[in-house]
N, CA, C and O atoms as a MOPAC input file, in Angstrom:
PM7 MOZYME 1SCF
protein

 N     53.77200 1    63.70300 1   276.89200 1
 C     54.23300 1    63.75200 1   278.40800 1
 C     54.94700 1    64.84600 1   278.30600 1
 O     55.66800 1    64.87100 1   277.30900 1
 N     55.01000 1    66.08600 1   279.24400 1
 C     55.79800 1    67.08800 1   279.37200 1
 C     57.17200 1    66.78900 1   279.92600 1
 O     57.32700 1    65.83000 1   280.68200 1
 N     58.18000 1    67.57800 1   279.57500 1
 C     59.43600 1    67.39200 1   280.38100 1
 C     59.33200 1    68.08100 1   281.83800 1
 O     58.73800 1    69.13100 1   282.08200 1
 N     59.89600 1    67.43100 1   282.57200 1
 C     60.07400 1    67.91300 1   284.00900 1
 C     61.52900 1    68.36100 1   284.28000 1
 O     61.74800 1    68.87300 1   285.37800 1
 N     62.53300 1    68.22900 1   283.41400 1
 C     63.80600 1    68.18200 1   283.78400 1
 C     64.48300 1    69.34600 1   282.77400 1
 O     63.83700 1    69.66300 1   281.77600 1
 N     65.59400 1    69.89100 1   282.99500 1
 C     66.33900 1    70.74000 1   282.09400 1
 C     67.62400 1    70.46600 1   282.15200 1
 O     68.13600 1    70.08800 1   283.20600 1
 N     68.33900 1    70.62500 1   280.99200 1
 C     69.80300 1    70.42400 1   280.81700 1
 C     70.60800 1    71.17100 1   281.82200 1
 O     70.49500 1    72.39700 1   281.84800 1
 N     71.41400 1    70.56300 1   282.65800 1
 C     71.97300 1    71.55600 1   283.73100 1
 C     72.92900 1    72.61900 1   283.46000 1
 O     73.77400 1    72.44400 1   282.58300 1
 N     72.88100 1    73.72800 1   284.14000 1
 C     73.42300 1    74.83300 1   283.56300 1
 C     74.98600 1    74.75700 1   283.78100 1
 O     75.81300 1    75.40800 1   283.14200 1
 N     75.26100 1    73.82600 1   284.82100 1
 C     76.77300 1    73.58900 1   285.05100 1
 C     77.46100 1    72.95300 1   283.87500 1
 O     78.68900 1    73.00300 1   283.79900 1
 N     76.72900 1    72.35200 1   282.94200 1
 C     77.02900 1    71.75400 1   281.70800 1
 C     77.21100 1    72.67500 1   280.61500 1
 O     76.54500 1    73.71000 1   280.60700 1
 N     78.02800 1    72.42600 1   279.69300 1
 C     78.06900 1    73.36300 1   278.53100 1
 C     77.04800 1    73.49100 1   277.76400 1
 O     76.47500 1    72.43200 1   277.50800 1
 N     76.54000 1    74.61300 1   277.21900 1
 C     75.26400 1    75.02300 1   276.62300 1
 C     75.47100 1    74.81100 1   275.02300 1
 O     74.53400 1    74.60800 1   274.25100 1
 N     76.61200 1    74.87600 1   274.70500 1
 C     76.72300 1    75.02800 1   272.99700 1
 C     77.70300 1    73.71500 1   272.70900 1
 O     78.50400 1    73.31000 1   273.55200 1
 N     77.57100 1    73.26400 1   271.73400 1
 C     78.22700 1    72.12800 1   271.34500 1
 C     79.58100 1    72.75300 1   270.65400 1
 O     79.61800 1    73.90500 1   270.22100 1
 N     80.76100 1    71.77800 1   270.60700 1
 C     82.01600 1    72.39000 1   269.96400 1
 C     81.73000 1    72.75500 1   268.45900 1
 O     81.07600 1    71.98500 1   267.75500 1
 N     82.14900 1    73.74500 1   268.05900 1
 C     82.05900 1    74.28700 1   266.70900 1
 C     82.27200 1    73.13900 1   265.89800 1
 O     83.17500 1    72.37500 1   266.23900 1
 N     81.49800 1    72.84500 1   264.73300 1
 C     81.62200 1    72.19600 1   263.71600 1
 C     81.28500 1    70.64800 1   264.00600 1
 O     81.51400 1    69.76700 1   263.17800 1
 N     80.64700 1    70.38500 1   265.43000 1
 C     80.21100 1    69.09600 1   265.78600 1
 C     78.73400 1    68.86200 1   265.75900 1
 O     78.19800 1    67.75800 1   265.84700 1
 N     78.10600 1    70.06600 1   265.62200 1
 C     76.57100 1    69.81200 1   265.57500 1
 C     76.06500 1    69.57300 1   264.02100 1
 O     76.29200 1    70.22100 1   263.00000 1
 N     75.28700 1    68.37800 1   264.25600 1
 C     74.71900 1    67.94500 1   262.67500 1
 C     73.06000 1    67.71300 1   263.24100 1
 O     72.76900 1    67.31000 1   264.36700 1
 N     72.22500 1    68.02500 1   262.30900 1
 C     70.91400 1    67.86200 1   262.61000 1
 C     70.30200 1    67.21300 1   261.15400 1
 O     70.70700 1    67.60700 1   260.06000 1
 N     69.23400 1    66.12400 1   261.32000 1
 C     68.50100 1    65.94600 1   260.36300 1
 C     67.16400 1    65.85800 1   260.76300 1
 O     66.89700 1    65.70600 1   261.95500 1
 N     66.14200 1    65.94700 1   259.76500 1
 C     64.79900 1    65.99500 1   260.01900 1
 C     63.87300 1    65.11300 1   259.00400 1
 O     64.40800 1    64.69500 1   257.97700 1
 N     62.76700 1    64.87400 1   259.21000 1
 C     61.74700 1    64.33400 1   258.31500 1
 C     60.61200 1    63.58900 1   258.81100 1
 O     60.24600 1    64.09200 1   259.87400 1
 N     59.99200 1    62.71700 1   258.51700 1
 C     58.68600 1    62.40400 1   259.03400 1
 C     58.62100 1    60.77100 1   258.93300 1
 O     59.37400 1    60.16700 1   258.16900 1
 N     57.83600 1    60.22200 1   259.61300 1
 C     57.41100 1    58.85200 1   259.53000 1
 C     56.63800 1    58.33400 1   258.33500 1
 O     55.49400 1    58.77700 1   258.24400 1
 N     56.98900 1    57.58200 1   257.51000 1
 C     56.23700 1    57.17700 1   256.38600 1
 C     56.00700 1    55.75700 1   256.21900 1
 O     56.57000 1    54.88300 1   256.87700 1
 N     55.03000 1    55.54500 1   255.17800 1
 C     54.60300 1    54.19500 1   254.86100 1
 C     54.92400 1    53.99300 1   253.51500 1
 O     54.44100 1    54.82600 1   252.74900 1
 N     55.63200 1    53.08000 1   253.00700 1
 C     55.98300 1    52.68600 1   251.69700 1
 C     55.32600 1    51.60700 1   251.32300 1
 O     55.48300 1    50.55600 1   251.94500 1
 N     54.39300 1    51.70100 1   250.13400 1
 C     53.63300 1    50.36600 1   249.41800 1
 C     54.08600 1    50.11200 1   248.02100 1
 O     54.00600 1    50.87600 1   247.05900 1
 N     54.57900 1    48.89800 1   248.07600 1
 C     54.82100 1    48.40700 1   246.55300 1
 C     53.53700 1    48.14700 1   245.80600 1
 O     52.47700 1    47.71200 1   246.25400 1
 N     53.83500 1    48.48800 1   244.62700 1
 C     52.70700 1    48.38100 1   243.67400 1
 C     52.92800 1    47.32300 1   242.62300 1
 O     54.09500 1    47.04600 1   242.34600 1
 N     51.93900 1    46.69700 1   242.00100 1
 C     52.03100 1    45.60700 1   241.05300 1
 C     53.06500 1    46.00100 1   239.86500 1
 O     53.87300 1    45.22300 1   239.35900 1
 N     52.86600 1    47.46500 1   239.49600 1
 C     53.89400 1    47.70400 1   238.40200 1
 C     54.23200 1    49.28900 1   238.65900 1
 O     53.26500 1    49.95800 1   239.02200 1
 N     55.12400 1    49.77600 1   238.55700 1
 C     55.68300 1    51.27900 1   238.38800 1
 C     55.98500 1    51.36000 1   239.98800 1
 O     55.92400 1    50.41600 1   240.77600 1
 N     56.32200 1    52.69600 1   240.27700 1
 C     56.98400 1    53.20700 1   241.40000 1
 C     56.21700 1    52.81200 1   242.52900 1
 O     55.01000 1    52.67300 1   242.33000 1
 N     56.70900 1    52.57600 1   243.81000 1
 C     55.87300 1    52.59500 1   245.01900 1
 C     55.32400 1    53.79600 1   245.43700 1
 O     55.71400 1    54.88900 1   245.02600 1
 N     54.27800 1    53.60100 1   246.38000 1
 C     53.51100 1    54.82900 1   246.84000 1
 C     54.06100 1    55.11800 1   248.18500 1
 O     54.22600 1    54.21200 1   249.00100 1
 N     54.32200 1    56.23600 1   248.41400 1
 C     54.70300 1    56.88400 1   249.96600 1
 C     53.69000 1    57.64300 1   250.50700 1
 O     52.99500 1    58.36500 1   249.79400 1
 N     53.53900 1    57.55200 1   251.68800 1
 C     52.48900 1    58.21000 1   252.36500 1
 C     52.88200 1    58.80900 1   253.89100 1
 O     53.58800 1    58.02700 1   254.52700 1
 N     52.63700 1    59.72300 1   254.39700 1
 C     53.09400 1    60.19000 1   255.58000 1
 C     52.50500 1    59.50800 1   256.72400 1
 O     51.32900 1    59.22200 1   256.49800 1
 N     52.87800 1    59.18100 1   257.77000 1
 C     52.30800 1    58.61800 1   258.87500 1
 C     52.14500 1    59.56600 1   260.09100 1
 O     51.17000 1    59.67200 1   260.83500 1
 N     53.21400 1    60.16700 1   260.11600 1
 C     53.46500 1    61.22800 1   261.19000 1
 C     54.66100 1    61.92100 1   261.29600 1
 O     55.47600 1    61.78500 1   260.38300 1
 N     54.93800 1    62.69000 1   262.30700 1
 C     56.00700 1    63.36100 1   262.39700 1
 C     56.96400 1    62.68300 1   263.22100 1
 O     56.61600 1    61.90300 1   264.10800 1
 N     58.29400 1    62.98500 1   262.92700 1
 C     59.40700 1    62.46300 1   263.48900 1
 C     60.28900 1    63.54700 1   264.04400 1
 O     60.59800 1    64.55700 1   263.41100 1
 N     60.72500 1    63.23500 1   265.42900 1
 C     61.59500 1    64.29900 1   265.79400 1
 C     62.64100 1    64.47100 1   265.29000 1
 O     63.23600 1    63.46400 1   264.90900 1
 N     63.26500 1    65.78900 1   265.09300 1
 C     64.49700 1    65.88200 1   264.62200 1
 C     65.78000 1    65.17300 1   265.32500 1
 O     65.75900 1    65.15500 1   266.55600 1
 N     66.77500 1    64.65100 1   264.73900 1
 C     67.98500 1    63.99300 1   265.28300 1
 C     69.14500 1    65.20900 1   265.30600 1
 O     69.34800 1    65.91500 1   264.31800 1
 N     69.87200 1    65.35500 1   266.55900 1
 C     70.89400 1    66.10000 1   266.61900 1
 C     71.93100 1    65.48900 1   267.26000 1
 O     71.89100 1    64.99600 1   268.38800 1
 N     73.13200 1    65.54700 1   266.29800 1
 C     74.41400 1    64.82300 1   266.78500 1
 C     75.26100 1    65.87500 1   267.48200 1
 O     75.09400 1    66.95600 1   266.91700 1
 N     75.96200 1    65.94300 1   268.32500 1
 C     76.91700 1    67.10000 1   268.81100 1
 C     77.82400 1    66.45500 1   269.92300 1
 O     77.54200 1    65.48700 1   270.62900 1
 N     79.01700 1    67.23100 1   269.92100 1
 C     80.10600 1    66.95200 1   270.99400 1
 C     80.26600 1    68.23200 1   271.77100 1
 O     80.26000 1    69.37700 1   271.31900 1
 N     80.41400 1    67.83300 1   273.04400 1
 C     80.74300 1    69.10100 1   274.00400 1
 C     82.17000 1    68.88000 1   274.60400 1
 O     82.65900 1    67.76900 1   274.81000 1
 N     82.73200 1    69.99400 1   274.83900 1
 C     83.96800 1    69.88100 1   275.53000 1
 C     83.83700 1    69.87000 1   276.89700 1
 O     83.18200 1    70.83000 1   277.30200 1
 N     84.25400 1    69.07600 1   277.80700 1
 C     83.77000 1    68.96100 1   279.23000 1
 C     85.02700 1    68.79600 1   280.02700 1
 O     86.01900 1    68.20600 1   279.59900 1
 N     84.94100 1    69.30300 1   281.11200 1
 C     85.91500 1    68.87100 1   282.36400 1
 C     85.49500 1    67.84100 1   282.92700 1
 O     84.29700 1    67.56700 1   282.85800 1
 N     86.40300 1    67.01900 1   283.62600 1
 C     86.31700 1    65.91300 1   284.39000 1
 C     85.15400 1    65.92400 1   285.34500 1
 O     84.48000 1    64.91200 1   285.54300 1
 N     84.91000 1    67.15000 1   285.97300 1
 C     84.02800 1    67.47600 1   287.00700 1
 C     82.61700 1    67.46400 1   286.11100 1
 O     81.61500 1    66.89800 1   286.54600 1
 N     82.63500 1    68.11000 1   284.88000 1
 C     81.41200 1    68.03200 1   284.09300 1
 C     80.89800 1    66.94300 1   283.50000 1
 O     79.71200 1    66.82600 1   283.19500 1
 N     81.91300 1    65.96900 1   283.28500 1
 C     81.52100 1    64.64500 1   282.80500 1
 C     80.88500 1    63.84500 1   284.17600 1
 O     79.90400 1    63.10500 1   284.11700 1
 N     81.55100 1    64.11100 1   285.25800 1
 C     80.71600 1    63.50600 1   286.61700 1
 C     79.34800 1    63.93800 1   286.67500 1
 O     78.40800 1    63.16200 1   286.84400 1
 N     79.24900 1    65.08200 1   286.54700 1
 C     77.82400 1    65.94100 1   286.49800 1
 C     76.86000 1    65.34200 1   285.42100 1
 O     75.74100 1    64.92600 1   285.72400 1
 N     77.38800 1    65.32000 1   284.06400 1
 C     76.57000 1    64.61400 1   283.05600 1
 C     76.27800 1    63.01000 1   283.46800 1
 O     75.22700 1    62.49700 1   283.08300 1
 N     77.09200 1    62.35300 1   284.14000 1
 C     76.62000 1    61.09800 1   284.38000 1
 C     75.80600 1    61.00400 1   285.61000 1
 O     75.30300 1    59.91800 1   285.89800 1
 N     75.62400 1    62.06300 1   286.38000 1
 C     74.68100 1    62.09800 1   287.50800 1
 C     73.27100 1    62.46600 1   286.71800 1
 O     72.32100 1    61.76900 1   287.07300 1
 N     73.06900 1    63.18600 1   285.97800 1
 C     72.03900 1    63.81000 1   285.09600 1
 C     71.37600 1    62.72200 1   284.30800 1
 O     70.16200 1    62.54300 1   284.21300 1
 N     72.35900 1    61.99800 1   283.74000 1
 C     71.68200 1    60.97700 1   282.68300 1
 C     71.40900 1    59.80000 1   283.44700 1
 O     70.37500 1    59.22100 1   283.11100 1
 N     72.05500 1    59.29400 1   284.38000 1
 C     71.81500 1    57.99900 1   285.22500 1
 C     71.11700 1    58.07500 1   286.26000 1
 O     70.58400 1    57.05300 1   286.69300 1
 N     70.98000 1    59.11800 1   286.80500 1
 C     69.99100 1    59.40300 1   288.21600 1
 C     68.78100 1    60.17700 1   287.92700 1
 O     67.62000 1    59.82500 1   288.14000 1
 N     69.27200 1    61.48000 1   287.32100 1
 C     68.11300 1    62.49700 1   287.12800 1
 C     66.88000 1    62.08000 1   286.11000 1
 O     65.67000 1    62.16800 1   286.31900 1
 N     67.51000 1    61.64300 1   285.05500 1
 C     66.51300 1    61.20900 1   283.92100 1
 C     66.43900 1    59.89100 1   283.71400 1
 O     65.68000 1    59.47400 1   282.83900 1
 N     67.21600 1    59.00200 1   284.48400 1
 C     67.36200 1    57.43000 1   284.31100 1
 C     67.58000 1    56.86400 1   282.82500 1
 O     67.33500 1    55.74800 1   282.36800 1
 N     68.12100 1    58.00900 1   282.22700 1
 C     68.52700 1    57.64400 1   280.74200 1
 C     67.37500 1    57.73000 1   279.93000 1
 O     67.59300 1    57.44600 1   278.75300 1
 N     66.21900 1    58.03500 1   280.20900 1
 C     64.92300 1    57.90000 1   279.40700 1
 C     64.16100 1    59.27600 1   279.41300 1
 O     63.61200 1    59.60100 1   278.36000 1
 N     64.09600 1    59.90800 1   280.23000 1
 C     63.28400 1    61.04500 1   280.68600 1
 C     63.42900 1    62.02200 1   279.57600 1
 O     64.49400 1    62.09300 1   278.96200 1
 N     62.24100 1    62.90900 1   279.23500 1
 C     62.52700 1    64.07400 1   278.27700 1
 C     63.12000 1    65.03300 1   279.26200 1
 O     63.15200 1    64.86900 1   280.48100 1
 N     63.67300 1    66.24500 1   278.46000 1
 C     64.13300 1    67.35400 1   279.28900 1
 C     64.34400 1    68.37400 1   278.28700 1
 O     64.41000 1    68.14300 1   277.08000 1
 N     64.45300 1    69.56400 1   278.85200 1
 C     64.38300 1    70.85300 1   277.98300 1
 C     65.81700 1    71.13500 1   277.68900 1
 O     66.71200 1    70.72700 1   278.42900 1
 N     66.05200 1    71.87500 1   276.54000 1
 C     67.51500 1    71.92400 1   276.13200 1
 C     67.48300 1    72.97300 1   275.04100 1
 O     66.61100 1    72.92100 1   274.17300 1
 N     68.41500 1    73.93400 1   275.05600 1
 C     68.43400 1    74.97200 1   274.09700 1
 C     69.06900 1    74.49900 1   272.76400 1
 O     70.18600 1    73.98900 1   272.67500 1
 N     68.24000 1    74.72700 1   271.77000 1
 C     68.50700 1    74.28800 1   270.26500 1
 C     69.86200 1    75.12300 1   270.07300 1
 O     69.95400 1    76.32700 1   270.31500 1
 N     70.88100 1    74.32600 1   269.61100 1
 C     72.00700 1    74.97300 1   269.06000 1
 C     72.08000 1    76.07100 1   267.83200 1
 O     72.83700 1    77.03400 1   267.71200 1
 N     71.05800 1    75.60600 1   266.98000 1
 C     70.79500 1    76.46300 1   265.73200 1
 C     69.89600 1    77.75400 1   265.99800 1
 O     70.25600 1    78.92200 1   265.85100 1
 N     68.60900 1    77.28000 1   266.43600 1
 C     67.81700 1    78.31400 1   266.71200 1
 C     67.50300 1    79.10300 1   267.95200 1
 O     66.57600 1    79.90500 1   268.06500 1
 N     68.44100 1    78.75700 1   268.92400 1
 C     68.17500 1    79.25800 1   270.26700 1
 C     66.99000 1    78.98500 1   270.97500 1
 O     66.91800 1    79.50600 1   272.08800 1
 N     65.93600 1    78.21700 1   270.55900 1
 C     64.83700 1    78.05900 1   271.25900 1
 C     64.82200 1    77.02800 1   272.47100 1
 O     65.76300 1    76.24000 1   272.56200 1
 N     63.98100 1    77.00600 1   273.23300 1
 C     64.07100 1    75.88500 1   274.07000 1
 C     63.13000 1    74.82800 1   273.67900 1
 O     61.93400 1    75.09900 1   273.57300 1
 N     63.58000 1    73.63300 1   273.45500 1
 C     62.80200 1    72.58300 1   273.04600 1
 C     62.97300 1    71.37600 1   273.88700 1
 O     63.97100 1    71.19000 1   274.58500 1
 N     61.77700 1    70.40600 1   273.78500 1
 C     62.05700 1    69.14500 1   274.59300 1
 C     62.56500 1    68.05000 1   273.69100 1
 O     62.18400 1    67.80800 1   272.54600 1
 N     63.57500 1    67.36700 1   274.46400 1
 C     64.16600 1    66.43600 1   273.69900 1
 C     64.63100 1    65.10700 1   274.66000 1
 O     64.64700 1    65.26600 1   275.88100 1
 N     64.99100 1    63.85200 1   274.10000 1
 C     65.46200 1    62.95800 1   274.82500 1
 C     66.83000 1    62.60500 1   274.46400 1
 O     67.34100 1    63.20500 1   273.51800 1
 N     67.58300 1    61.59200 1   275.17200 1
 C     68.86800 1    61.11700 1   274.72500 1
 C     68.42300 1    60.09200 1   273.68600 1
 O     67.30600 1    59.58200 1   273.76500 1
 N     69.25700 1    59.79400 1   272.74100 1
 C     68.89800 1    58.40700 1   271.87200 1
 C     70.13400 1    57.58600 1   272.06400 1
 O     71.21600 1    57.93000 1   271.58900 1
 N     69.96700 1    56.53600 1   272.74100 1
 C     71.39900 1    55.52300 1   272.93900 1
 C     71.66700 1    54.96200 1   271.71900 1
 O     70.81400 1    54.59700 1   270.90900 1
 N     73.13400 1    54.88000 1   271.56000 1
 C     73.72800 1    54.12800 1   270.45500 1
 C     73.08700 1    52.65400 1   270.51700 1
 O     72.39200 1    52.30600 1   271.47200 1
 N     73.35100 1    51.88900 1   269.52000 1
 C     72.73600 1    50.43500 1   269.19900 1
 C     73.38000 1    49.73800 1   270.50300 1
 O     72.72600 1    48.81100 1   270.98000 1
 N     74.46000 1    50.04800 1   271.05900 1
 C     74.84500 1    49.01200 1   272.22200 1
 C     74.05900 1    49.57200 1   273.75200 1
 O     74.22100 1    48.96300 1   274.81000 1
 N     73.28200 1    50.70800 1   273.64100 1
 C     72.87100 1    51.23900 1   274.80300 1
 C     73.70200 1    52.25900 1   275.52300 1
 O     73.38500 1    52.67400 1   276.63800 1
 N     74.69500 1    52.63000 1   274.91900 1
 C     75.32300 1    54.01000 1   275.49800 1
 C     74.71400 1    55.01600 1   275.21900 1
 O     74.17500 1    55.14000 1   274.12000 1
 N     74.65600 1    56.21300 1   276.41800 1
 C     73.99700 1    57.14900 1   276.45400 1
 C     74.77400 1    58.27900 1   275.55200 1
 O     74.20000 1    59.12000 1   274.86000 1
 N     76.21000 1    58.13100 1   275.69800 1
 C     77.30200 1    59.16700 1   275.13200 1
 C     78.61900 1    58.39500 1   275.16900 1
 O     78.88000 1    57.33900 1   275.74500 1
 N     79.28300 1    59.08100 1   274.51100 1
 C     80.79400 1    58.52300 1   274.44200 1
 C     81.69000 1    59.67100 1   274.96300 1
 O     81.35800 1    60.83800 1   274.75500 1
 N     82.74800 1    59.38200 1   275.59400 1
 C     83.81700 1    60.26700 1   276.22400 1
 C     85.15200 1    59.91900 1   275.65300 1
 O     85.61000 1    58.78000 1   275.74100 1
 N     85.76900 1    60.89900 1   275.07200 1
 C     87.08300 1    60.63200 1   274.33000 1
 C     88.01900 1    61.92200 1   275.01300 1
 O     87.60900 1    63.08200 1   275.06500 1
 N     89.27100 1    61.49200 1   275.48900 1
 C     90.10000 1    62.43800 1   276.18700 1
 C     90.68000 1    63.60700 1   275.06300 1
 O     91.07500 1    63.33100 1   273.93000 1
 N     90.63900 1    64.76200 1   275.57100 1
 C     90.85600 1    65.90200 1   274.46100 1
 C     92.09400 1    66.51500 1   275.12900 1
 O     92.63300 1    67.36700 1   274.42400 1
 N     92.61500 1    66.31400 1   276.18900 1
 C     94.02200 1    66.81100 1   276.82700 1
 C     93.56300 1    66.43600 1   278.42500 1
 O     92.61100 1    65.80500 1   278.88500 1
 N     94.74700 1    67.15800 1   279.05100 1
 C     94.71400 1    66.91000 1   280.41300 1
 C     93.47000 1    67.43500 1   281.28300 1
 O     93.41200 1    68.64500 1   281.49900 1
 N     92.45200 1    66.57200 1   281.80400 1
 C     91.30000 1    67.28900 1   282.48400 1
 C     90.21300 1    67.59200 1   281.66000 1
 O     89.19900 1    68.04500 1   282.19100 1
 N     90.25500 1    67.40500 1   280.36000 1
 C     89.37400 1    67.68300 1   279.21600 1
 C     88.87300 1    66.64800 1   278.39200 1
 O     89.69600 1    65.87500 1   277.90200 1
 N     87.55500 1    66.48200 1   278.13100 1
 C     87.05100 1    65.40200 1   277.40900 1
 C     86.12000 1    65.63400 1   276.49000 1
 O     85.22000 1    66.42500 1   276.77100 1
 N     86.14400 1    65.08000 1   275.38400 1
 C     84.96600 1    65.55200 1   274.31000 1
 C     83.74100 1    64.41600 1   274.42700 1
 O     83.95200 1    63.21600 1   274.25300 1
 N     82.61900 1    64.89600 1   274.70200 1
 C     81.47900 1    64.20500 1   275.01500 1
 C     80.61500 1    64.22200 1   273.75100 1
 O     80.25800 1    65.29100 1   273.25600 1
 N     80.29000 1    63.06400 1   273.24300 1
 C     79.26200 1    63.02300 1   271.93400 1
 C     78.16600 1    62.25400 1   272.55700 1
 O     78.25300 1    61.35200 1   273.39000 1
 N     76.86100 1    62.89700 1   271.87100 1
 C     75.76100 1    62.45900 1   272.22700 1
 C     74.65500 1    62.58700 1   271.03700 1
 O     74.96100 1    63.24800 1   270.04600 1
 N     73.64300 1    62.09800 1   271.09800 1
 C     72.69500 1    62.33800 1   270.13700 1
 C     71.20600 1    62.66500 1   271.06600 1
 O     70.89100 1    62.10700 1   272.11700 1
 N     70.59000 1    63.50900 1   270.48600 1
 C     69.33500 1    64.07000 1   270.95700 1
 C     68.28500 1    63.99700 1   269.84800 1
 O     68.49600 1    64.22500 1   268.65700 1
 N     67.05100 1    63.62500 1   270.44200 1
 C     65.98100 1    63.81700 1   269.39200 1
 C     64.79300 1    64.72100 1   270.09000 1
 O     64.25700 1    64.63300 1   271.19500 1
 N     64.61000 1    65.60100 1   269.01900 1
 C     63.47500 1    66.62400 1   269.31700 1
 C     62.29400 1    66.10500 1   269.42000 1
 O     61.97900 1    65.37000 1   268.48400 1
 N     61.49300 1    66.25300 1   270.29600 1
 C     60.09300 1    65.85900 1   270.39300 1
 C     59.22200 1    66.58100 1   269.72100 1
 O     59.15600 1    67.80400 1   269.84500 1
 N     58.38600 1    65.82200 1   268.85900 1
 C     57.46900 1    66.35700 1   267.78100 1
 C     56.22700 1    66.96200 1   268.63100 1
 O     55.27800 1    67.48800 1   268.05000 1

């Protein structure tokens, strides 16, 4: 299913320096053997996971809330510029274990650090 939305241009396009982390891998199946080491085989591709923090103004946080809650309803895929490669990729927001789409922490008067996790679609 192709994305029909794009990360809003009114929001920061680059995460804060030093806040971006990325991990990749694949989906695998591990089978225990009667003796010796277990066997592992690839079952498919897993989208890279990217954790990042953006510095946003109060107005931008409100725009993010509208984008996540109304535009993509928290689950739709959207296009995003990859911070490391600069290429446009299809992603979705990965909620935390309690269902939060992102977290907001005050950085100063009128400024907020917004942390979220995106998963690149394989």
